[in-house]
Coordinates of C-alpha atoms and ligand atoms in Angstrom, one line a residue:
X1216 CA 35.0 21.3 93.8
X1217 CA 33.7 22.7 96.7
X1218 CA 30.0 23.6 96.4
X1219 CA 28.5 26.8 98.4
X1220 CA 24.7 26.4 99.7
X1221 CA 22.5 25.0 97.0
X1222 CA 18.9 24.1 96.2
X1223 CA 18.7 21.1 94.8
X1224 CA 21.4 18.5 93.2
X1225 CA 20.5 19.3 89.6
X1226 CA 18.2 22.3 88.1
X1227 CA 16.4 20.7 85.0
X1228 CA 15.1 23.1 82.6
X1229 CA 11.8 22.2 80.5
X1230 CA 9.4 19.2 80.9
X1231 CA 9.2 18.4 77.4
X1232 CA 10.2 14.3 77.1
X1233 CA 13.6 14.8 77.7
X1234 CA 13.5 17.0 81.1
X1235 CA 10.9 14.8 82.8
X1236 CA 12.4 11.7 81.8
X1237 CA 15.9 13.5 83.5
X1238 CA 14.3 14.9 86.4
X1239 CA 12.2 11.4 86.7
X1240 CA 15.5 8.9 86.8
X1241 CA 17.1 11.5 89.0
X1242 CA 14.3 11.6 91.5
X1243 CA 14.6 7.9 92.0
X1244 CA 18.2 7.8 92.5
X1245 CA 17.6 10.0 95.5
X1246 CA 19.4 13.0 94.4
X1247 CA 16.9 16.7 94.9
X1248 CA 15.8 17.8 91.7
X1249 CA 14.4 20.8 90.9
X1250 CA 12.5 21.1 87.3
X1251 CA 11.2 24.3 86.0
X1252 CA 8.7 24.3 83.0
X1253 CA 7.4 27.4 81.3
X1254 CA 4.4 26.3 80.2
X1255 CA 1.5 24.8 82.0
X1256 CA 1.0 21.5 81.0
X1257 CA -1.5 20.2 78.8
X1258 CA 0.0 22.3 75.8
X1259 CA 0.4 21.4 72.0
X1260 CA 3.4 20.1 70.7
X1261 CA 4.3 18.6 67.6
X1262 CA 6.2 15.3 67.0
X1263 CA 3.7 12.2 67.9
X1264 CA 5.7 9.5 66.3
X1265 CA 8.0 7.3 68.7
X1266 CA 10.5 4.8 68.4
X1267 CA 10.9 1.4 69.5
X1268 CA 13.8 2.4 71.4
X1269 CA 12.0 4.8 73.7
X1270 CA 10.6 1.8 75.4
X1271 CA 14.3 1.5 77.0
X1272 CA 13.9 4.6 78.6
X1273 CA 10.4 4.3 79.8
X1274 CA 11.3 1.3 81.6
X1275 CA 14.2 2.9 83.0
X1276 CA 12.1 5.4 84.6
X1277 CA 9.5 3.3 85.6
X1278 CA 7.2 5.0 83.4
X1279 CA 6.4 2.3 80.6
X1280 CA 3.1 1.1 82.3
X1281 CA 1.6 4.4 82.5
X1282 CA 2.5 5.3 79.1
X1283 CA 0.8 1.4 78.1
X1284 CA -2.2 2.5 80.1
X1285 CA -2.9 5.4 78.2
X1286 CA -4.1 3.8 75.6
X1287 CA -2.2 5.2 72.5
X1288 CA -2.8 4.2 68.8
X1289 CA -0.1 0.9 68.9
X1290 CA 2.5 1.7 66.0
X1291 CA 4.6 -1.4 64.8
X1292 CA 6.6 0.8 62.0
X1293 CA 6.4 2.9 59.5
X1294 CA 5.3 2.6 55.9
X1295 CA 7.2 4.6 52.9
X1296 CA 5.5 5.1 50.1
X1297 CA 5.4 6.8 46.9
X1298 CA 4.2 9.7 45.7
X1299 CA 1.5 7.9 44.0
X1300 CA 0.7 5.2 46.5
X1301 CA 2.0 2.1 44.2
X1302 CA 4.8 1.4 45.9
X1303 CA 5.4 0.8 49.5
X1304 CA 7.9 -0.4 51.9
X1305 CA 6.4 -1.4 55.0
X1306 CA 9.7 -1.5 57.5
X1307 CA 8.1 -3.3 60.5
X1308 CA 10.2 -3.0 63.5
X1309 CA 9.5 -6.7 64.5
X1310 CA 11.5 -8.1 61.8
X1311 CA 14.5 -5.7 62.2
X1312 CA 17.2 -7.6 63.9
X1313 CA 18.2 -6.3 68.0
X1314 CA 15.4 -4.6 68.5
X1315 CA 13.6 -6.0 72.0
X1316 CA 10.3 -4.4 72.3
X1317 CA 9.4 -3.7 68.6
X1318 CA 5.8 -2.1 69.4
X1319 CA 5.8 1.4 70.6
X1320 CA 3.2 4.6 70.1
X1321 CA 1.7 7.5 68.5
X1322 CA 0.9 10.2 70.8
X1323 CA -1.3 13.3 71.3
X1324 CA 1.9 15.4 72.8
X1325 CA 0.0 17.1 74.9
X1326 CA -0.9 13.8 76.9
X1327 CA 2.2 11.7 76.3
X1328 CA 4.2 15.1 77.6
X1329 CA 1.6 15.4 80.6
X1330 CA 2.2 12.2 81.6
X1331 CA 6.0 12.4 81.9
X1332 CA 6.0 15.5 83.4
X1333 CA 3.3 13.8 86.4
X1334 CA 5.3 11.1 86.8
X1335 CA 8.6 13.2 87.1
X1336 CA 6.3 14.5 90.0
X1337 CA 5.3 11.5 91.3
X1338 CA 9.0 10.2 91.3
X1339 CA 9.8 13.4 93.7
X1340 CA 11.1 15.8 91.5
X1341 CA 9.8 19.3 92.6
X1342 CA 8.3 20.3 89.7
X1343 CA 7.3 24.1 88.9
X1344 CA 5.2 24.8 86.2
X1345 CA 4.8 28.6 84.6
X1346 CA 8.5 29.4 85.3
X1347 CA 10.9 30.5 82.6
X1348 CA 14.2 30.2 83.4
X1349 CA 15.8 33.8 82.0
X1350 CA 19.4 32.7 82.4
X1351 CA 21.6 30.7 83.8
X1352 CA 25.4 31.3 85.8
X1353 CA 27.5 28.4 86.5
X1354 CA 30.5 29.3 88.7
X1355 CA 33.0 27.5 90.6
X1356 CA 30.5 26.9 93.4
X1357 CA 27.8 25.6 91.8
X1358 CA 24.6 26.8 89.2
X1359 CA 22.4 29.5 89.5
X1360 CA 19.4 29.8 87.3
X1361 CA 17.4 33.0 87.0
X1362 CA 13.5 32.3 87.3
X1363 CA 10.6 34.3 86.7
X1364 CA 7.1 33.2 86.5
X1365 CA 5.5 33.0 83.0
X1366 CA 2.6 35.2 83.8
X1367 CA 4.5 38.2 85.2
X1368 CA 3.4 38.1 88.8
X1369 CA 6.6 37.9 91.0
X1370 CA 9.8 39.0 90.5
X1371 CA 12.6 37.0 89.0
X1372 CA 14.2 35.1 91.5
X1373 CA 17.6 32.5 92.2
X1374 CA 17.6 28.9 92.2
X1375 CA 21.2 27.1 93.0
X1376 CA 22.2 23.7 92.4
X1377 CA 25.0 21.9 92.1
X1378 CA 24.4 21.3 87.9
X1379 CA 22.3 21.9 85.7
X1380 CA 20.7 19.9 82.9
X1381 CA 19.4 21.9 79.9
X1382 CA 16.2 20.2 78.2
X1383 CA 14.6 23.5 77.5
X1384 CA 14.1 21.9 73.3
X1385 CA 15.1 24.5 70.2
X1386 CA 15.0 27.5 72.3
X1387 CA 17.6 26.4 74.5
X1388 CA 18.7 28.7 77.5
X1389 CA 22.2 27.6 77.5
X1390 CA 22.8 26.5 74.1
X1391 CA 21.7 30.1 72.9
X1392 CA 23.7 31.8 75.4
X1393 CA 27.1 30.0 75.0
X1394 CA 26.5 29.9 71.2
X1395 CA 26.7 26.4 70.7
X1396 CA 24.4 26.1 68.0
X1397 CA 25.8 24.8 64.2
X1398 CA 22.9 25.7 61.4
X1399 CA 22.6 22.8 58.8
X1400 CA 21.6 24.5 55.7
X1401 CA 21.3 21.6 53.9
X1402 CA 18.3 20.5 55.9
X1403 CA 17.3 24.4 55.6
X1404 CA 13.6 22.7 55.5
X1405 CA 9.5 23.8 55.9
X1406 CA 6.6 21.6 57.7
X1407 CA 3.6 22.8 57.2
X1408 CA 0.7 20.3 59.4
X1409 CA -2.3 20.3 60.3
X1410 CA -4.9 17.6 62.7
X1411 CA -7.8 15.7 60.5
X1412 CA -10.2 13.5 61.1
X1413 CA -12.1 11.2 59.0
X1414 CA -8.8 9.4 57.0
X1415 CA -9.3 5.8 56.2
X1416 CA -6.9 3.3 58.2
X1417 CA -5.2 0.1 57.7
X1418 CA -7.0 -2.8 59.3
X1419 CA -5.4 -4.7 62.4
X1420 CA -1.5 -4.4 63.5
X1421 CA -0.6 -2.1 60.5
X1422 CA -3.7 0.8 61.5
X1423 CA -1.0 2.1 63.7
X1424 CA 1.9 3.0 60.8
X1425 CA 3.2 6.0 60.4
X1426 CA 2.6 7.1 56.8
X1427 CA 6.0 8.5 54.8
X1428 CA 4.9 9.7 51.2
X1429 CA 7.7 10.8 49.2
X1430 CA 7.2 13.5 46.6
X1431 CA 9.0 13.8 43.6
X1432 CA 10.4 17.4 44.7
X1433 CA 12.7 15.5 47.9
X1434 CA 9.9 16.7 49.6
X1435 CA 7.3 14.5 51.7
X1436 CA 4.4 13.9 53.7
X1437 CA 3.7 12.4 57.1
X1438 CA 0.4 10.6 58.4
X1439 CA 0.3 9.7 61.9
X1440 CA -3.0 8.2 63.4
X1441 CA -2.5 10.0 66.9
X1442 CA -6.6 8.9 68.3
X1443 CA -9.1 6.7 67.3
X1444 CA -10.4 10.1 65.3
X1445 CA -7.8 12.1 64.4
X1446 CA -5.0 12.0 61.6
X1447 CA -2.1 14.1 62.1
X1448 CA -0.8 15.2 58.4
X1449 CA 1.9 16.9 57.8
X1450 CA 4.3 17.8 54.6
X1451 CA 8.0 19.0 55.1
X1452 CA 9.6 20.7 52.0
X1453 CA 13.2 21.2 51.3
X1454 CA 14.0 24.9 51.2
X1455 CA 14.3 24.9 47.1
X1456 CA 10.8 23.1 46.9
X1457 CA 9.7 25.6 49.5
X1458 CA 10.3 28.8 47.0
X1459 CA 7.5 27.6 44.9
X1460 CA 5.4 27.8 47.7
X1461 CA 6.0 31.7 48.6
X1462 CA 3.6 34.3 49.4
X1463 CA 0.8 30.9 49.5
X1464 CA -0.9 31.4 53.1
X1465 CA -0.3 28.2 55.0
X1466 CA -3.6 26.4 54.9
X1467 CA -3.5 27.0 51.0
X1468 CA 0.0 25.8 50.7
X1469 CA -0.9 22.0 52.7
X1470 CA -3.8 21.8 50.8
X1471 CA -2.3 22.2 47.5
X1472 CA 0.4 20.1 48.5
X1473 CA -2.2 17.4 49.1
X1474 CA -3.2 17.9 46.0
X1475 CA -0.2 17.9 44.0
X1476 CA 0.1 14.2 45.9
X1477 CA -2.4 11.4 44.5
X1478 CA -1.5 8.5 47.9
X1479 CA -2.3 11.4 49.9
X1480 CA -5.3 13.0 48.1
X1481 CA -6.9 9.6 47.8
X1482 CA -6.7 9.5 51.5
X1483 CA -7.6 12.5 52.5
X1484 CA -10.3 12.7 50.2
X1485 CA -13.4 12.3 52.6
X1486 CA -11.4 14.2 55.6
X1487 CA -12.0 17.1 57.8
X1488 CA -9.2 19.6 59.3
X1489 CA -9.8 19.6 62.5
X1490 CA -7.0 22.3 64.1
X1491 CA -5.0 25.1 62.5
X1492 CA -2.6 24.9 60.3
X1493 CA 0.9 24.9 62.1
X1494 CA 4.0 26.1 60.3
X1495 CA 7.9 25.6 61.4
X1496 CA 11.1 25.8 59.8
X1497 CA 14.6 25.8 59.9
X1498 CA 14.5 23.3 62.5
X1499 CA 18.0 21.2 62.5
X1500 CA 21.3 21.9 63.7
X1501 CA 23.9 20.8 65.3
X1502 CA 25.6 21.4 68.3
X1503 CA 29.4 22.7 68.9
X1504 CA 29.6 20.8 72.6
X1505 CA 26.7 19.0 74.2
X1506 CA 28.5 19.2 78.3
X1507 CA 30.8 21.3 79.8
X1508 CA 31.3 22.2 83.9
X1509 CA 28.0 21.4 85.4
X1510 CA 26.2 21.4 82.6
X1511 CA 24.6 19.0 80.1
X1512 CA 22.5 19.7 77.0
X1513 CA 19.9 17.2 76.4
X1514 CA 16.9 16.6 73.6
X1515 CA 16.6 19.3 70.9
X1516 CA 18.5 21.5 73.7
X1517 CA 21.6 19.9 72.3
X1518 CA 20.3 19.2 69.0
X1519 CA 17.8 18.2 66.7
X1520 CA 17.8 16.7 63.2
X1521 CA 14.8 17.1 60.6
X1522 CA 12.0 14.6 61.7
X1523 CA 11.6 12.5 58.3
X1524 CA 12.4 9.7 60.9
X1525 CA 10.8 10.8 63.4
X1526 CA 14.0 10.3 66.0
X1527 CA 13.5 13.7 68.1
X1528 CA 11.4 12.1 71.1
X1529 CA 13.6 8.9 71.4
X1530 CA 16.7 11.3 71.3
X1531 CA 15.3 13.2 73.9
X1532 CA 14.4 10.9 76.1
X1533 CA 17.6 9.1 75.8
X1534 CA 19.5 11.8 76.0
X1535 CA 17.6 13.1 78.8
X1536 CA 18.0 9.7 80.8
X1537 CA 22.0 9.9 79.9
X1538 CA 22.3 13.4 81.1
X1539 CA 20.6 12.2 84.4
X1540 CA 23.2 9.2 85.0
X1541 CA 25.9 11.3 84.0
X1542 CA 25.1 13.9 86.6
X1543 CA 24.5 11.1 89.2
X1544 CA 28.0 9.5 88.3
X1545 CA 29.7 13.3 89.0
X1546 CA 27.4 14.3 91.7
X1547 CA 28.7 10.5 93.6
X1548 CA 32.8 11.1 92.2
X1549 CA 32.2 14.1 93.7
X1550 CA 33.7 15.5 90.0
X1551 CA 31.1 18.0 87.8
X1552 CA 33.8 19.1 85.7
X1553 CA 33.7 19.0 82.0
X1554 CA 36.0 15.6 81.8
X1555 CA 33.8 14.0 83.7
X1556 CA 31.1 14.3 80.9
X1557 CA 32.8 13.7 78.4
X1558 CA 31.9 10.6 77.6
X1559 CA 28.3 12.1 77.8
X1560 CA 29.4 14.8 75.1
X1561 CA 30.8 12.1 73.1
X1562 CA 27.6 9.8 72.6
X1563 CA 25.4 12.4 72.1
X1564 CA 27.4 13.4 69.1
X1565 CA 27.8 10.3 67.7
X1566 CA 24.1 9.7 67.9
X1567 CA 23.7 13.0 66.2
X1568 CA 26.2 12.2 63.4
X1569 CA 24.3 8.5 62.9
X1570 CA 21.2 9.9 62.2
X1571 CA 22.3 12.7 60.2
X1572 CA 23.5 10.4 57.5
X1573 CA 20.5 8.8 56.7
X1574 CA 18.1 11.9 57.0
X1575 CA 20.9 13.6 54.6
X1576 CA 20.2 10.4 52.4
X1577 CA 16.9 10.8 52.4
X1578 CA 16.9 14.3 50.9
X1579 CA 19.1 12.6 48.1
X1580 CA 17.4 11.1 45.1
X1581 CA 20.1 7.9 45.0
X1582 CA 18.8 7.0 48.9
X1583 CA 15.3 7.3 47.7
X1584 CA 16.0 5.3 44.1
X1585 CA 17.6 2.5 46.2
X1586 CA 15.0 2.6 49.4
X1587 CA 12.2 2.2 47.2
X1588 CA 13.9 -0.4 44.7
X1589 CA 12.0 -3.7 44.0
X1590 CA 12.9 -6.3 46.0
X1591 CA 15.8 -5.3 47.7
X1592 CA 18.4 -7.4 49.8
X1593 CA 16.1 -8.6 52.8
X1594 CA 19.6 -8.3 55.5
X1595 CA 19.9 -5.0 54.1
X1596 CA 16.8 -3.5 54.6
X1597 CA 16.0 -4.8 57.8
X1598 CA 19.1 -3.8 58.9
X1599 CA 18.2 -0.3 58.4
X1600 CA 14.8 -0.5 60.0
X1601 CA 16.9 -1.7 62.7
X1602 CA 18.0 2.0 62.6
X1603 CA 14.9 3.3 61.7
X1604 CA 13.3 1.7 65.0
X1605 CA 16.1 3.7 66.9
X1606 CA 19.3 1.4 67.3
X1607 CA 21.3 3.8 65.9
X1608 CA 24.4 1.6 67.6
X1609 CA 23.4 -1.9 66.5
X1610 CA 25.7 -5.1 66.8
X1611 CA 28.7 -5.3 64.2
X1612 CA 26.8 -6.9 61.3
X1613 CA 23.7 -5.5 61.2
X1614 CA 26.2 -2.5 60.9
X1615 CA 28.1 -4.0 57.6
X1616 CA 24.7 -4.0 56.0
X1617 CA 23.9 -0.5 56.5
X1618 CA 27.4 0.6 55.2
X1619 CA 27.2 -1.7 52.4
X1620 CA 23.8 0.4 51.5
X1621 CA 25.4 4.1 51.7
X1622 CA 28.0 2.1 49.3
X1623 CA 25.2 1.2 47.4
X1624 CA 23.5 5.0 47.5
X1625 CA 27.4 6.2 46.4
X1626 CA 27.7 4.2 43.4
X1627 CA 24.1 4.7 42.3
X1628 CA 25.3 8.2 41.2
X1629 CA 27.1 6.7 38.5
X1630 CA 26.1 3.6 38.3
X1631 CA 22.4 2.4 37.9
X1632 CA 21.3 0.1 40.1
X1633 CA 18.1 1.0 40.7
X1634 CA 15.6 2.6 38.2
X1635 CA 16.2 6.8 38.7
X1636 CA 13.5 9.0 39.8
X1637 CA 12.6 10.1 36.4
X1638 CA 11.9 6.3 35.4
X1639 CA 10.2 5.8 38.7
X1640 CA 6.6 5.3 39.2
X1641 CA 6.6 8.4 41.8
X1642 CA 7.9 10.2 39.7
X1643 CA 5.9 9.5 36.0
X1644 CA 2.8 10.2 38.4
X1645 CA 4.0 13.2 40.3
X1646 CA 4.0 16.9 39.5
X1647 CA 7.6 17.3 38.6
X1648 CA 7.1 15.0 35.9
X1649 CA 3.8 16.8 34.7
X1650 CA 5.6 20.0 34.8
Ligands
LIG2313 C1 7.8 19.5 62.1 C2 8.3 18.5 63.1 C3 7.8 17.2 63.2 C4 8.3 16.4 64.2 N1 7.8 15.1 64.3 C5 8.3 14.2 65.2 C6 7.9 12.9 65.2 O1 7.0 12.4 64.5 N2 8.5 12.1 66.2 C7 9.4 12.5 67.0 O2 9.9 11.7 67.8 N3 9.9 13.8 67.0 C8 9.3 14.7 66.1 N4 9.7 16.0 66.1 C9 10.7 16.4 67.1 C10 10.2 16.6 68.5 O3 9.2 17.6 68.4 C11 11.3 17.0 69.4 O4 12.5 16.4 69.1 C12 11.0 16.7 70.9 O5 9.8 17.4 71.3 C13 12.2 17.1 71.8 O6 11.9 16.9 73.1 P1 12.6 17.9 74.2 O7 12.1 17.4 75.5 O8 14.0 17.9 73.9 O9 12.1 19.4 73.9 P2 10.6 19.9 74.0 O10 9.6 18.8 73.8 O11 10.5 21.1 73.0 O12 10.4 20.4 75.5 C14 11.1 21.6 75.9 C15 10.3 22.2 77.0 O13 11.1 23.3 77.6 C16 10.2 24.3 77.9 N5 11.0 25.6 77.9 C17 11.6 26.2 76.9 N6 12.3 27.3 77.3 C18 12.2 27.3 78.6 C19 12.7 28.2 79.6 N7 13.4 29.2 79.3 N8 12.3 27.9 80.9 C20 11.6 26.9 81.2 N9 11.1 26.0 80.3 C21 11.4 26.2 79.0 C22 9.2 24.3 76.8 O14 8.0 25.0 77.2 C23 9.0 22.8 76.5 O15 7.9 22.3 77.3 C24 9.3 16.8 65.1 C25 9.7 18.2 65.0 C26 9.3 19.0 64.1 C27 9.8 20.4 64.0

């Protein structure tokens, strides 16, 4: 491929987790990078919950001190818990098998995302902030991305590379535009959050969990201390839980879903909303192709899966550092051509079809019944919150034991070998059961 006068090696589009952590690792490979954010940075975004696993890539950028410095709330894991708060698992990523650096961090977006994005900067990535990229062209000679600035004030202008990598999240510039995009109607689902202060903590090394409280309806709540004050909360619904919701304003439908939830009422009883009420929906899908010639889809550019596991920033920022090293590999072979990413393409989707088993499950009342059974096979279930911590590719036997659970979640269909949802303390206390 012979490339006519460009730019920059690679265009990255967005500075969300997975386009800083790309245009970071780039940057200090030595290849010219060029990213262009829309936004100017601090901004909101949801998703504050990390995964172990993103401590891989923040020490692959060189970033993981800054992110230590910061000072986020320390999360160890994440507890699951019923609908009426008696019972929990606690799956504590320090006792899940392959998993190196078992403490990682709940984050204000807004900062965590800032941070990134500066030290993509720092690591000598030009970085331009307040520029949408309208469209992109990728010819035989190389990219061309269309830019304009967010505000209006110049006139769209061209930026060429030689690739270009797409981290631009659910609005995706290329993904949109080649129609790549699969829906996933089954995960068809509604969050509804909000920012609180004032909600009573754990002491010590568990103040820092994550909060799952499942609700009798497959729907459930999330509580994430992101500050020493504040307390995101959050509920999803699936889509059929969602209809009894309709014509409720949002702030009305969180709070009666707080209500309708005794673990979460109870802890949210003394608290204070402290933001608006957000609302998003119909959030996953898939993706027909994730590379093609000179281009690379990463993050929720590619695709993104609903966040009961909260895997969308360690996706991102995975994906974001494979899409770099994939477009270093081509840029040295000299080769941007669709083959050479396919091995790029190929992981991404596997990642995608890992997860999406288990957050299926989870909208599944077998997967809950077994999940919170009493006392359940100790391999087994720190096998999955070997998964659950982000090792979605973890050494053959901690791999048996999660298959030999989706056997277990297949036979409790027909088979009881847990108590079902109806016989379930969540359930006897819940709203389903009251109705
Ligand atoms: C309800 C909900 C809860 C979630 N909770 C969690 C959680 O607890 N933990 C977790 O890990 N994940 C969570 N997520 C997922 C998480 O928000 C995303 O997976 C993550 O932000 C993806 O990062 P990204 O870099 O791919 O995209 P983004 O973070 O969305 O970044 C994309 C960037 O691209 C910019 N951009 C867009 N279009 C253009 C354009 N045309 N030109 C230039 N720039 C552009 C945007 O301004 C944005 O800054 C949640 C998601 C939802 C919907």
């Amino acid at each position: 491929m012979r490339d006519s006068a460009v730019d920059c090696d690679v265009i990255v589009i967005g500075g969300g987790p997975a386009g800083s952590t790309a245009a970071a690792w780039l940057a200090r490979a030595g290849r010219s990078v060029i990213l262009f954010e829309r936004d100017m940075f601090p901004r909101f975004h949801i998703g504050e919950s990390l995964l172990a696993s993103v401590n891989d890539a923040l020490a692959a950028i060189g970033a993981a001190d800054i992110v230590r410095a910061a000072g986020f709330p320390q999360k160890w894991g994440a507890t699951f818990m019923s609908a009426d708060g008696i019972v929990e698992r606690f799956a504590d990523f320090a006792e899940a098998p392959g998993v190196p650096m078992p403490q990682t961090w709940q984050v204000p977006r807004a900062t965590f995302d800032q941070l990134l994005l500066r030290h993509a900067a720092a690591s000598g990535a030009d970085v331009r902030q307040g520029c949408r990229v309208l469209d992109v062209a990728v010819e035989a000679g190389g990219v061309t991305a269309t830019i304009q600035a967010t505000n209006g004030t110049s006139a769209a202008h061209a930026v060429r590379g030689h690739a270009v990598i797409d981290a631009s999240g659910r609005g995706s510039v290329l993904s949109r535009k080649l129609r790549l995009r699969i829906d996933e109607p089954r995960l068809a689902n509604l969050a509804v959050f909000s920012h609180y202060s004032n909600v009573p903590r754990r002491e010590g090394r568990r103040a820092g969990d994550i909060r799952i409280v499942s609700r009798p309806d497959l729907g459930w709540f999330w509580l994430i201390p992101i500050s020493a004050e504040l307390m995101s909360v959050g509920v999803v619904l699936p889509r059929t839980a969602a209809r009894g919701f309709q014509g409720v304003d949002h702030g009305a439908l969180l709070e009666r879903a707080i209500g309708e939830t005794p673990a979460v009422a109870a802890l949210l009883a003394n608290a204070r909303r402290e933001w608006p009420v957000r609302i998003e929906k119909d959030f996953s899908f898939g993706s027909r192709a994730y590379a093609g010639d000179r281009w690379l889809l990463a993050g929720d550019a590619g695709s993104f899966l609903d966040p009961v596991f909260s895997t969308g920033v360690a996706i991102a920022v995975e994906s974001g550092l494979e899409a770099a090293q994939a477009a270093a590999d081509g840029l040295a072979a000299g080769d941007l051509s669709a083959r050479t990413f396919r091995r790029y393409a190929r992981r991404q989707y596997q990642r995608y079809r890992s997860f999406r088993r288990f957050v299926l499950g989870f909208y599944t009342p077998e997967f809950r019944e077994l999940f919170f059974a009493e006392n359940p096979p100790l391999r087994m279930f720190r096998s999955l919150v070997t998964v659950f911590a982000g090792y979605w590719r973890p050494p053959l036997t901690t791999r048996m034991w999660v298959a030999a659970f989706f056997v277990l979640v297949r036979l409790q269909r027909w088979i009881r070998i847990a108590p079902r949802l109806g016989a379930h303390p969540m359930e006897t206390h819940g709203p389903a059961a009251a109705g």
